[in-house]
PDB file of C-alpha atoms and ligand atoms in Angstrom:
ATOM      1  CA  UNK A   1     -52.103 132.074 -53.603  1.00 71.00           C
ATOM      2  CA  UNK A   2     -50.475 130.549 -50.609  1.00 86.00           C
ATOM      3  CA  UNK A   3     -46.899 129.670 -51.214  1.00 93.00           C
ATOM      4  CA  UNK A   4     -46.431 126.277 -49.349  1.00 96.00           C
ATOM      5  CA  UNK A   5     -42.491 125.913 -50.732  1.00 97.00           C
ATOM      6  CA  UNK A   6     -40.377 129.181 -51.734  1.00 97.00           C
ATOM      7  CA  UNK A   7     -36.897 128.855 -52.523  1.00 97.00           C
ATOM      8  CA  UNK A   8     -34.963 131.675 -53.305  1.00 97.00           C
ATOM      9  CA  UNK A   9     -30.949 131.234 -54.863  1.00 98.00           C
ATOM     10  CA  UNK A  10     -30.442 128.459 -53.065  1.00 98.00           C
ATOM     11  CA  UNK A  11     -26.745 126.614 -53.569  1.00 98.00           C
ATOM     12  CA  UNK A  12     -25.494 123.326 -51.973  1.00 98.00           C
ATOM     13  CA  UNK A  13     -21.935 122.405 -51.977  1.00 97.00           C
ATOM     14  CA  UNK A  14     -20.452 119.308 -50.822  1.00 95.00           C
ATOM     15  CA  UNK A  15     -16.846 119.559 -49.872  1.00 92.00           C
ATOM     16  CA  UNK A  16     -15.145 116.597 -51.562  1.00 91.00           C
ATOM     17  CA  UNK A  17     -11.773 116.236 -49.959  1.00 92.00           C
ATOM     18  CA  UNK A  18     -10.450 119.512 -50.616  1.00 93.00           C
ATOM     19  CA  UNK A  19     -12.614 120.277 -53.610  1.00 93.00           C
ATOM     20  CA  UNK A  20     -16.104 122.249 -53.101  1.00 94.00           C
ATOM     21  CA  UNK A  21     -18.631 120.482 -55.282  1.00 95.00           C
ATOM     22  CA  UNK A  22     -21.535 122.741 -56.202  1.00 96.00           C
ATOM     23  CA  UNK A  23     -24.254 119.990 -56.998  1.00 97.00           C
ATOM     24  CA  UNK A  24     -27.264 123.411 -57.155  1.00 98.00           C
ATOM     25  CA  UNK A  25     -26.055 126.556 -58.599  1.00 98.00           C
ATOM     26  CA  UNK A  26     -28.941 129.019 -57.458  1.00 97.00           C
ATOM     27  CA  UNK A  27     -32.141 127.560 -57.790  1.00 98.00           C
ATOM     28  CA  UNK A  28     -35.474 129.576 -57.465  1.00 98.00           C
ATOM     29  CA  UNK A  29     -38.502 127.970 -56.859  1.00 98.00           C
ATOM     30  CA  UNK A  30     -41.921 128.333 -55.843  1.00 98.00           C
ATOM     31  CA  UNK A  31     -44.831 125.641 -55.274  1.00 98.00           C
ATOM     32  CA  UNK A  32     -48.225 127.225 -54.198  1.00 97.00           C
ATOM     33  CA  UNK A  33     -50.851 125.460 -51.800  1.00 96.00           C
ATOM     34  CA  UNK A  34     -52.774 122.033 -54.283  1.00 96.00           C
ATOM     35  CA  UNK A  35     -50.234 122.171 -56.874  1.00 97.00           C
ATOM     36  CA  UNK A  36     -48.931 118.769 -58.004  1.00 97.00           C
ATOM     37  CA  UNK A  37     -45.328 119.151 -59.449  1.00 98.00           C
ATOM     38  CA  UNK A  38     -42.982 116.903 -61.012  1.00 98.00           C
ATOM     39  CA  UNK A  39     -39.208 117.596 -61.255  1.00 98.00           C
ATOM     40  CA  UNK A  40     -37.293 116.143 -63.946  1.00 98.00           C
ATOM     41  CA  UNK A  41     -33.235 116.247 -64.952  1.00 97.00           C
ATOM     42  CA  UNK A  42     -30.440 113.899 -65.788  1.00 96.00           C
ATOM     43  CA  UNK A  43     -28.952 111.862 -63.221  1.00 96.00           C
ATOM     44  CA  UNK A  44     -26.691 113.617 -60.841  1.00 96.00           C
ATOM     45  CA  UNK A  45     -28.702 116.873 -61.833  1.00 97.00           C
ATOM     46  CA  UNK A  46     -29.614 117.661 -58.148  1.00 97.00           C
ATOM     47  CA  UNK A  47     -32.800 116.801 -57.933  1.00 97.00           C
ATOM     48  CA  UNK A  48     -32.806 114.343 -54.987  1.00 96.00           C
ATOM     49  CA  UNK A  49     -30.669 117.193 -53.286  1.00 97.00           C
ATOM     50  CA  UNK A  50     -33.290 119.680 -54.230  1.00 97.00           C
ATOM     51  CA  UNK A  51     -35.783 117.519 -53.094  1.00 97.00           C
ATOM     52  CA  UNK A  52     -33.668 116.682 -49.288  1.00 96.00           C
ATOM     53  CA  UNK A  53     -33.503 120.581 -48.871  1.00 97.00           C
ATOM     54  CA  UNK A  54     -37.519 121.078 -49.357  1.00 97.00           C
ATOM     55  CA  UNK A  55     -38.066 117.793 -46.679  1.00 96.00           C
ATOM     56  CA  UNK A  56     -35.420 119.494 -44.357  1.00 96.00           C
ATOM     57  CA  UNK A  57     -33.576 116.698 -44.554  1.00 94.00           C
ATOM     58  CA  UNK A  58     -30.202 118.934 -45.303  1.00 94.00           C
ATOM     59  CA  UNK A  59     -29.649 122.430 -44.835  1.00 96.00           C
ATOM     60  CA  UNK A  60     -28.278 124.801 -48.335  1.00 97.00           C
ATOM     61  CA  UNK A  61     -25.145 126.268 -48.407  1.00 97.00           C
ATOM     62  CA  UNK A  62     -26.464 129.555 -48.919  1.00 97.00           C
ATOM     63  CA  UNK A  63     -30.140 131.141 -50.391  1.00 98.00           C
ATOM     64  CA  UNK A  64     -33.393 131.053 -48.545  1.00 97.00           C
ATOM     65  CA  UNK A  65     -36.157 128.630 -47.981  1.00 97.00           C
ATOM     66  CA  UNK A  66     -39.511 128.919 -46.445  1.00 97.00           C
ATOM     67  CA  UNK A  67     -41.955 125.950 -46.049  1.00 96.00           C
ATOM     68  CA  UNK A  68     -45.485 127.229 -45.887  1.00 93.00           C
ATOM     69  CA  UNK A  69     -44.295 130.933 -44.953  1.00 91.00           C
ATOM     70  CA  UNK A  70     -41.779 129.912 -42.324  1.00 94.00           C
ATOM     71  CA  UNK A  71     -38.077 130.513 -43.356  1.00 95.00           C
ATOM     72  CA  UNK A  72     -35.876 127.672 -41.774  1.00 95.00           C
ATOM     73  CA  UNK A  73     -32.818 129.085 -42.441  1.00 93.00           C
ATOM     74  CA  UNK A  74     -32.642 130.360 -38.415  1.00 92.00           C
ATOM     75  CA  UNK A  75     -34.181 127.082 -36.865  1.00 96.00           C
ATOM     76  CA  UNK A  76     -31.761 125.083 -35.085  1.00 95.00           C
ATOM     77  CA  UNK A  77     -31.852 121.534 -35.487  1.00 94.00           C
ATOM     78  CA  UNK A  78     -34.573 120.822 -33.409  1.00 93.00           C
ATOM     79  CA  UNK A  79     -36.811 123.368 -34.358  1.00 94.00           C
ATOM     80  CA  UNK A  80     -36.120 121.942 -38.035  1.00 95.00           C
ATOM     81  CA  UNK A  81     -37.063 117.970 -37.279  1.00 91.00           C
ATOM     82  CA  UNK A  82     -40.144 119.866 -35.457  1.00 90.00           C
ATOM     83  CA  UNK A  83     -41.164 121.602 -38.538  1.00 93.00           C
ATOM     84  CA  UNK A  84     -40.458 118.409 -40.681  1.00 93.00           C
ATOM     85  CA  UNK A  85     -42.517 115.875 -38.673  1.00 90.00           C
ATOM     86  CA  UNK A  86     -45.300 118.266 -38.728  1.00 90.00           C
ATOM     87  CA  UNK A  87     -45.205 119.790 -42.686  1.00 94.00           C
ATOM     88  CA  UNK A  88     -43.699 117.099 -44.545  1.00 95.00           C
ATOM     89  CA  UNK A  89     -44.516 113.988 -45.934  1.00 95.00           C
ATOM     90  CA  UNK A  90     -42.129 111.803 -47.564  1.00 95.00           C
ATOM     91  CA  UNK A  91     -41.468 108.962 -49.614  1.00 95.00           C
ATOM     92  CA  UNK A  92     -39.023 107.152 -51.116  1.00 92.00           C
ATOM     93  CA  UNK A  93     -38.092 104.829 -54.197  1.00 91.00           C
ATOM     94  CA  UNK A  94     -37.281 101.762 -51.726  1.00 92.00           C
ATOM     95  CA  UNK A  95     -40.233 102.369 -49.476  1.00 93.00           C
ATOM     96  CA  UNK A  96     -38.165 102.498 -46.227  1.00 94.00           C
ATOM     97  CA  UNK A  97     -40.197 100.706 -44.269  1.00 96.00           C
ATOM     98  CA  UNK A  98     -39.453  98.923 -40.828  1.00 96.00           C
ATOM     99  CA  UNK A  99     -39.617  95.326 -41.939  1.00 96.00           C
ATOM    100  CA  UNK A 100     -40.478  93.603 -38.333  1.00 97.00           C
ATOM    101  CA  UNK A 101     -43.394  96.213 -38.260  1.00 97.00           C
ATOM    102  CA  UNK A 102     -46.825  95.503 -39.078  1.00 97.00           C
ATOM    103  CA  UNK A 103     -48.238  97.993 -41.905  1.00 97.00           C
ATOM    104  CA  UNK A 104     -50.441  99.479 -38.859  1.00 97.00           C
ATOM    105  CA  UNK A 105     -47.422  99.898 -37.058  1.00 96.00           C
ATOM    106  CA  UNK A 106     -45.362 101.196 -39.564  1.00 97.00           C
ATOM    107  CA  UNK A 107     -48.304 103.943 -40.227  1.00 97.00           C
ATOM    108  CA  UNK A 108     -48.352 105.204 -36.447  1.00 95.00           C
ATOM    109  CA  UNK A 109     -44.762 105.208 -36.157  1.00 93.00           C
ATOM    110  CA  UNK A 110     -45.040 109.004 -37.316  1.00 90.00           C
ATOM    111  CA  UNK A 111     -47.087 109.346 -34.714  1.00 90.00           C
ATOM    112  CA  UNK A 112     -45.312 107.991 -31.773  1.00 85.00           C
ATOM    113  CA  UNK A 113     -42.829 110.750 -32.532  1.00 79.00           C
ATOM    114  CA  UNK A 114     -45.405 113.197 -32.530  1.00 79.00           C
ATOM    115  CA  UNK A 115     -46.690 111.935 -28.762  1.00 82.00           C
ATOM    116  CA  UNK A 116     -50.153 110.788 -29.758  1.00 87.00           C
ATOM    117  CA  UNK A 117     -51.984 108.683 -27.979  1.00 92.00           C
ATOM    118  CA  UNK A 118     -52.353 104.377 -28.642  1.00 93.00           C
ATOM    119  CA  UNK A 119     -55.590 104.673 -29.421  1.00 95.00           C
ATOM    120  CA  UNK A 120     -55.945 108.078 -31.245  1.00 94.00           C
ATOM    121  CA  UNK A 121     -52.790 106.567 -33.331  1.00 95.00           C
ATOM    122  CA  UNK A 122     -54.489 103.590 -34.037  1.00 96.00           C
ATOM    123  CA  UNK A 123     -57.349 105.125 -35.416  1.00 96.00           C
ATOM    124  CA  UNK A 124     -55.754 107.792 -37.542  1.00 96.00           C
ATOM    125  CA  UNK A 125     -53.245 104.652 -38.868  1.00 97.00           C
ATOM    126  CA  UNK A 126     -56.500 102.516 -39.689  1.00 97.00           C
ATOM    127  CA  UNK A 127     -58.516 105.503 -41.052  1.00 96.00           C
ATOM    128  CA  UNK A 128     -55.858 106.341 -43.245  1.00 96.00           C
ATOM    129  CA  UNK A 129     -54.521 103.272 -44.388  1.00 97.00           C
ATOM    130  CA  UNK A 130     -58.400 102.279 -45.566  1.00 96.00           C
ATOM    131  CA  UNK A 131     -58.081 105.333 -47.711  1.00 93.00           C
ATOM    132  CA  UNK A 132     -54.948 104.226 -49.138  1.00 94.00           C
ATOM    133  CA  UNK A 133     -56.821 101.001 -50.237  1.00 94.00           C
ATOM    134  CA  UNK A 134     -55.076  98.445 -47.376  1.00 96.00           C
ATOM    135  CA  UNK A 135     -57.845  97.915 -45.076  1.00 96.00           C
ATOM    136  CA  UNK A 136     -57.397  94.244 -45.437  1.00 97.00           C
ATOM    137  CA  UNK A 137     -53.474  94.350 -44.971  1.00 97.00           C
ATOM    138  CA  UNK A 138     -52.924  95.912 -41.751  1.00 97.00           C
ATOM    139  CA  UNK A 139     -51.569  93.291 -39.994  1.00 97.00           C
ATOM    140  CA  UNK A 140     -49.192  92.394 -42.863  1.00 97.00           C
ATOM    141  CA  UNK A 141     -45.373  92.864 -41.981  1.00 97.00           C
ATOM    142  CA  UNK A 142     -43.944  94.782 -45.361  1.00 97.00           C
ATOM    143  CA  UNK A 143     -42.421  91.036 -46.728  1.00 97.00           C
ATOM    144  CA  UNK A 144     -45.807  89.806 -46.932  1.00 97.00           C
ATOM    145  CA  UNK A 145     -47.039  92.938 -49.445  1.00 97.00           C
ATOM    146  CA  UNK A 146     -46.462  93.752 -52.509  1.00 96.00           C
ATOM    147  CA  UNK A 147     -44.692  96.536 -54.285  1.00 95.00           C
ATOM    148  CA  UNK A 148     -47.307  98.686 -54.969  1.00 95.00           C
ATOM    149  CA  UNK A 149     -49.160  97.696 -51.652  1.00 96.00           C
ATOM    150  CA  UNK A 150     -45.299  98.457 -50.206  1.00 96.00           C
ATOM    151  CA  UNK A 151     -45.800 101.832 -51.460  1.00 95.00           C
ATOM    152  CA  UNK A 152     -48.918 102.605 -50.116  1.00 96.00           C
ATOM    153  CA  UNK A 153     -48.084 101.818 -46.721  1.00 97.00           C
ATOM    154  CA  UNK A 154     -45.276 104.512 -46.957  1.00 96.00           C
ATOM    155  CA  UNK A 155     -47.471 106.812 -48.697  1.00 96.00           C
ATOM    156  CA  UNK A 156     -50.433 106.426 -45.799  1.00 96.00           C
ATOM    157  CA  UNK A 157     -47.098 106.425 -43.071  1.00 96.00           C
ATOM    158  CA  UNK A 158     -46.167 110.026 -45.248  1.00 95.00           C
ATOM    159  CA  UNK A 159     -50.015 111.123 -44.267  1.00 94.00           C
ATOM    160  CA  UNK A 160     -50.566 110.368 -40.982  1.00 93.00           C
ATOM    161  CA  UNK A 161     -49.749 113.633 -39.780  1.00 89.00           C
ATOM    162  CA  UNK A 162     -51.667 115.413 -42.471  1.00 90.00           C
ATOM    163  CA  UNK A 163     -48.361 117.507 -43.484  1.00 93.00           C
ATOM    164  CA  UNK A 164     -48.781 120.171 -46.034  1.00 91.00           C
ATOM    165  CA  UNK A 165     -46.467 118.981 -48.569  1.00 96.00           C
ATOM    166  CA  UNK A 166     -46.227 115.308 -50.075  1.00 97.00           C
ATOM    167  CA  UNK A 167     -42.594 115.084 -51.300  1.00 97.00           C
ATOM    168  CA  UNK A 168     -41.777 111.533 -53.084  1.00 97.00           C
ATOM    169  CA  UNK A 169     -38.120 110.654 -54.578  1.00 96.00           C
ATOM    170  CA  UNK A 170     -38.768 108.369 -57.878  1.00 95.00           C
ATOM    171  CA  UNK A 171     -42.332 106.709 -55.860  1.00 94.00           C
ATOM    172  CA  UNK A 172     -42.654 104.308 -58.849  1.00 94.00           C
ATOM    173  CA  UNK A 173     -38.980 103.826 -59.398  1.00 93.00           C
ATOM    174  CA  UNK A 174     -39.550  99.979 -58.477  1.00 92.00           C
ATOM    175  CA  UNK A 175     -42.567  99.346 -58.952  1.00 93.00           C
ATOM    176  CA  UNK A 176     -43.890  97.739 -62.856  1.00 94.00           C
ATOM    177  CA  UNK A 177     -45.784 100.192 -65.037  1.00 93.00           C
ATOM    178  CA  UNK A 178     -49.463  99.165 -64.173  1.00 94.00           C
ATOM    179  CA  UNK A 179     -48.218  99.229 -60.529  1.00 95.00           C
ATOM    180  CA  UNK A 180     -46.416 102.920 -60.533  1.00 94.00           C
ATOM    181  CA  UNK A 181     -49.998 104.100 -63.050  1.00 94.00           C
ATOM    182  CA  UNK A 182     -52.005 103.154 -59.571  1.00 94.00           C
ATOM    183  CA  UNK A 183     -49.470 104.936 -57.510  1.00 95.00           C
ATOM    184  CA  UNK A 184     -50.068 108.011 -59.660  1.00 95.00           C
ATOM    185  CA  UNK A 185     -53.727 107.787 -58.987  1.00 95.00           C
ATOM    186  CA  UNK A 186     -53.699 107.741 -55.743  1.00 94.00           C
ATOM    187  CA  UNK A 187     -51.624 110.752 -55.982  1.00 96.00           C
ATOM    188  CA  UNK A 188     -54.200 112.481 -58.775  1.00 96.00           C
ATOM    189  CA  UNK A 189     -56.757 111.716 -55.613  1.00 94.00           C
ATOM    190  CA  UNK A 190     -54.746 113.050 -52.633  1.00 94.00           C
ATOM    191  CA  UNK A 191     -53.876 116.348 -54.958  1.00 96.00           C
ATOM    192  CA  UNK A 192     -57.622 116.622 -55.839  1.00 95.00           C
ATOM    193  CA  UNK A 193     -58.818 116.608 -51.910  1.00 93.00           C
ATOM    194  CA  UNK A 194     -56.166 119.592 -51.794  1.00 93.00           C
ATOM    195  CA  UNK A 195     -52.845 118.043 -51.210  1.00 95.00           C
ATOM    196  CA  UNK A 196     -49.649 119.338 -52.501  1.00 97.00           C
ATOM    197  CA  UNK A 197     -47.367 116.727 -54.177  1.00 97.00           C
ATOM    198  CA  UNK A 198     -44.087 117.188 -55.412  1.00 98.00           C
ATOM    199  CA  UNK A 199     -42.356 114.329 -57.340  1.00 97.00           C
ATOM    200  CA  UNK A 200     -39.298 113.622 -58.688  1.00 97.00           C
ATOM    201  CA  UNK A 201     -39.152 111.229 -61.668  1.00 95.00           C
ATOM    202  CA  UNK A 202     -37.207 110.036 -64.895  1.00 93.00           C
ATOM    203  CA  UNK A 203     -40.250 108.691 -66.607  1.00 93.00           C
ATOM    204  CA  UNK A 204     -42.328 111.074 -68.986  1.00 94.00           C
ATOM    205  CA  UNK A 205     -45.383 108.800 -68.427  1.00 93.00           C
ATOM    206  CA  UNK A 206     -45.187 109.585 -64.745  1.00 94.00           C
ATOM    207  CA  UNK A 207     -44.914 112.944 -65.135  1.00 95.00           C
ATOM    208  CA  UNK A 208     -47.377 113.384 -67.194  1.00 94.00           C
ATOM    209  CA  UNK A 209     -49.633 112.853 -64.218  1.00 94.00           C
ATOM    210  CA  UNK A 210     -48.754 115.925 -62.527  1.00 96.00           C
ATOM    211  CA  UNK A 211     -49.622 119.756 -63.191  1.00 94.00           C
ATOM    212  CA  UNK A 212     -46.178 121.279 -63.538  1.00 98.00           C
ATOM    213  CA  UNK A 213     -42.976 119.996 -64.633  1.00 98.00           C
ATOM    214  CA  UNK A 214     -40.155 121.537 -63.659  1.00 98.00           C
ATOM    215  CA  UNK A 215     -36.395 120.681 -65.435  1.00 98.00           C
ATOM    216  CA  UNK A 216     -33.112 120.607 -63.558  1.00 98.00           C
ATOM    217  CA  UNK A 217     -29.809 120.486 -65.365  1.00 98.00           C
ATOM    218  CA  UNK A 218     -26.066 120.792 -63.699  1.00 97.00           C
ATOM    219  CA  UNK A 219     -28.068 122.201 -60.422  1.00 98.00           C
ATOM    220  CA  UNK A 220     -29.905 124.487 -62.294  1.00 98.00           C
ATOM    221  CA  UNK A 221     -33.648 125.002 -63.547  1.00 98.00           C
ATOM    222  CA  UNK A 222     -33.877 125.220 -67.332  1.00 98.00           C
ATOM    223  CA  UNK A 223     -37.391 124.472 -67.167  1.00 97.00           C
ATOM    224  CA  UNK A 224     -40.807 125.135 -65.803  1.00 97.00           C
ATOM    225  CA  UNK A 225     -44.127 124.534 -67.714  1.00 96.00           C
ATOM    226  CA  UNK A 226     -47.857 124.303 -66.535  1.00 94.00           C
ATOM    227  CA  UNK A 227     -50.419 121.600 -68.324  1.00 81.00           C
TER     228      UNK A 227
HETATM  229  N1  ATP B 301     -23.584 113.667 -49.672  1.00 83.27           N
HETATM  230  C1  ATP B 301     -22.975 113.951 -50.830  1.00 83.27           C
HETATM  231  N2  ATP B 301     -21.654 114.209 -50.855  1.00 83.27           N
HETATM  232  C2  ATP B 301     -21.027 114.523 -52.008  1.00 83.27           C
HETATM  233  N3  ATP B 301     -21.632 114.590 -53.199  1.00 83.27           N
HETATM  234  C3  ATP B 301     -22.951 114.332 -53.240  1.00 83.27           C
HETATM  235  C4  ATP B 301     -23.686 114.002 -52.067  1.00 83.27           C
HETATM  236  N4  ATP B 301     -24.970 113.805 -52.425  1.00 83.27           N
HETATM  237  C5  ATP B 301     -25.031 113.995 -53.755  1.00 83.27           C
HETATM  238  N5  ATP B 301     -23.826 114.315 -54.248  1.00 83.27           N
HETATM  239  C6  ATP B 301     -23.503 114.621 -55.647  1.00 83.27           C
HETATM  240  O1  ATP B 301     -24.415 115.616 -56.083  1.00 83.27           O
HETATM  241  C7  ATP B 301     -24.832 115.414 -57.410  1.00 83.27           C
HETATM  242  C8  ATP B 301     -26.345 115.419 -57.463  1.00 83.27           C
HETATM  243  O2  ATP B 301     -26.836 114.300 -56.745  1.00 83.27           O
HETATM  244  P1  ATP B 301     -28.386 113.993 -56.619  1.00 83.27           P
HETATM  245  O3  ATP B 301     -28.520 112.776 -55.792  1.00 83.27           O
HETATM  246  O4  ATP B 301     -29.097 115.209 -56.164  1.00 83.27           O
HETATM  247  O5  ATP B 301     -28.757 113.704 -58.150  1.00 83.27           O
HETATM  248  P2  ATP B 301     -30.138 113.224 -58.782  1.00 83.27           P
HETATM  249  O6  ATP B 301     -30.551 114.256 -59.770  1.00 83.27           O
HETATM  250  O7  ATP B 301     -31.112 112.892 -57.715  1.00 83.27           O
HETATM  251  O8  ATP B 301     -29.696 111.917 -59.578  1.00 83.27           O
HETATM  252  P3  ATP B 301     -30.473 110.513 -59.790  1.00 83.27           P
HETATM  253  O9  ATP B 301     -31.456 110.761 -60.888  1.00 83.27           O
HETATM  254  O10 ATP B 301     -29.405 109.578 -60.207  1.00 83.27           O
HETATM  255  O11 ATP B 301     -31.127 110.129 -58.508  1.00 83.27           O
HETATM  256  C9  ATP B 301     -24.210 114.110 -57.853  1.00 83.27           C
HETATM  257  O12 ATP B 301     -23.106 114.419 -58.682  1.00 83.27           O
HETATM  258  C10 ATP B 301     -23.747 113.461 -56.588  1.00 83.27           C
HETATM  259  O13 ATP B 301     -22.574 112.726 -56.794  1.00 83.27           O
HETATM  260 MG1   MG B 302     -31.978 111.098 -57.043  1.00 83.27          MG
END
């Protein structure tokens, strides 16, 4: 199989005044092409860090990672945001969404960054956001949505630029149960047309959704099981 995420004893430190804070102690991981993966732990367990690392959003301290076969470790920062805008996907507990954008407009933003055209943008944004169920809310600015309808603008904005890897920090972490069951769905359906989804989440229920949980404790994984 394809390895799409391969992390090999991978630390991160944060110096804290003059103390060196190791939030992961050597974490080894690897997520293969269509697998859909929760990650699990205690607050303060690393997982959001362990989830910033795989969305090169940070850089570790020391270990290796590859995203789909490419190690980053040499990329400068450039060559990093490159590699991020074009692999990776993701969303967050609060949405993040510009709130004086339109949903369309939050969907192409991606887009503009990637130097796409008005009109190619505007079609992937509509295409997409019709698959995301939202066809009738494109014009909506994100105060005029719901939650869950909140969350599936981000999750169409994480698509538009069909990355390899869906990341998503606590997706349902403020949205009600019946709400953050939808959510799942839609990620159940984006998995099954091949997409690989990684997830962190506190909730057992939500987890249950995916195909592998993985367990973080004290920046370290204790466990790793397959459904
Ligand atoms: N930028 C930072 N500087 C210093 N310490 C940090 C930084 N980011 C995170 N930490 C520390 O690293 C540890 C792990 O944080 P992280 O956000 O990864 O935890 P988490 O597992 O996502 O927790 P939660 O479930 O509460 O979101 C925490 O003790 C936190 O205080
Ligand atoms: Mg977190």
């Amino acid at each position: 199989m394809e390895s799409v995420v391969s992390i090999s004893n991978v630390r991160k430190s944060y110096l804290m005044g003059r103390h060196e804070l190791e939030v992961l102690k050597g974490v080894d991981l690897n997520i293969e092409r269509g697998e859909f993966v929760s990650i699990m732990g205690p607050s303060g367990s690393g997982k959001s860090t362990l989830m910033n690392l795989i969305g090169l959003l940070d850089r570790p301290s020391s270990g290796e990672i590859a995203i789909n076969s490419k190690v980053i470790n040499g990329l400068n920062d450039v060559e990093l945001s490159l590699l991020r805008g074009k692999e990776i996907g993701f969303i967050f507990q609060s949405f993040n969404l510009v709130s004086r954008m339109t949903a369309l407009k939050n969907v192409e933003l991606p887009m503009i960054f990637q130097n796409k055209d008005r009109n190619e943008r505007t079609n992937v944004a509509t295409k997409i956001l019709k698959e995301v169920g939202l066809g009738d809310r494109m014009t909506h600015r994100p105060s005029e949505l719901s939650g869950g309808q909140r969350q599936r603008v981000a999750i169409a904005r994480a698509l538009v630029n069909d990355p390899a890897i869906l990341l998503a920090d606590e997706p349902t972490g403020n949205l009600d149960t019946k709400t953050g069951e939808e959510i799942m769905q839609l990620f159940i359906d984006l998995n099954k047309k091949g997409r690989t989804v990684v997830m962190v989440t506190h909730d057992p229920d939500v987890a249950s959704f995916s195909k592998r949980i993985v367990r973080l404790k004290d920046g370290e994984v204790i466990g790793d099981e397959r459904n």
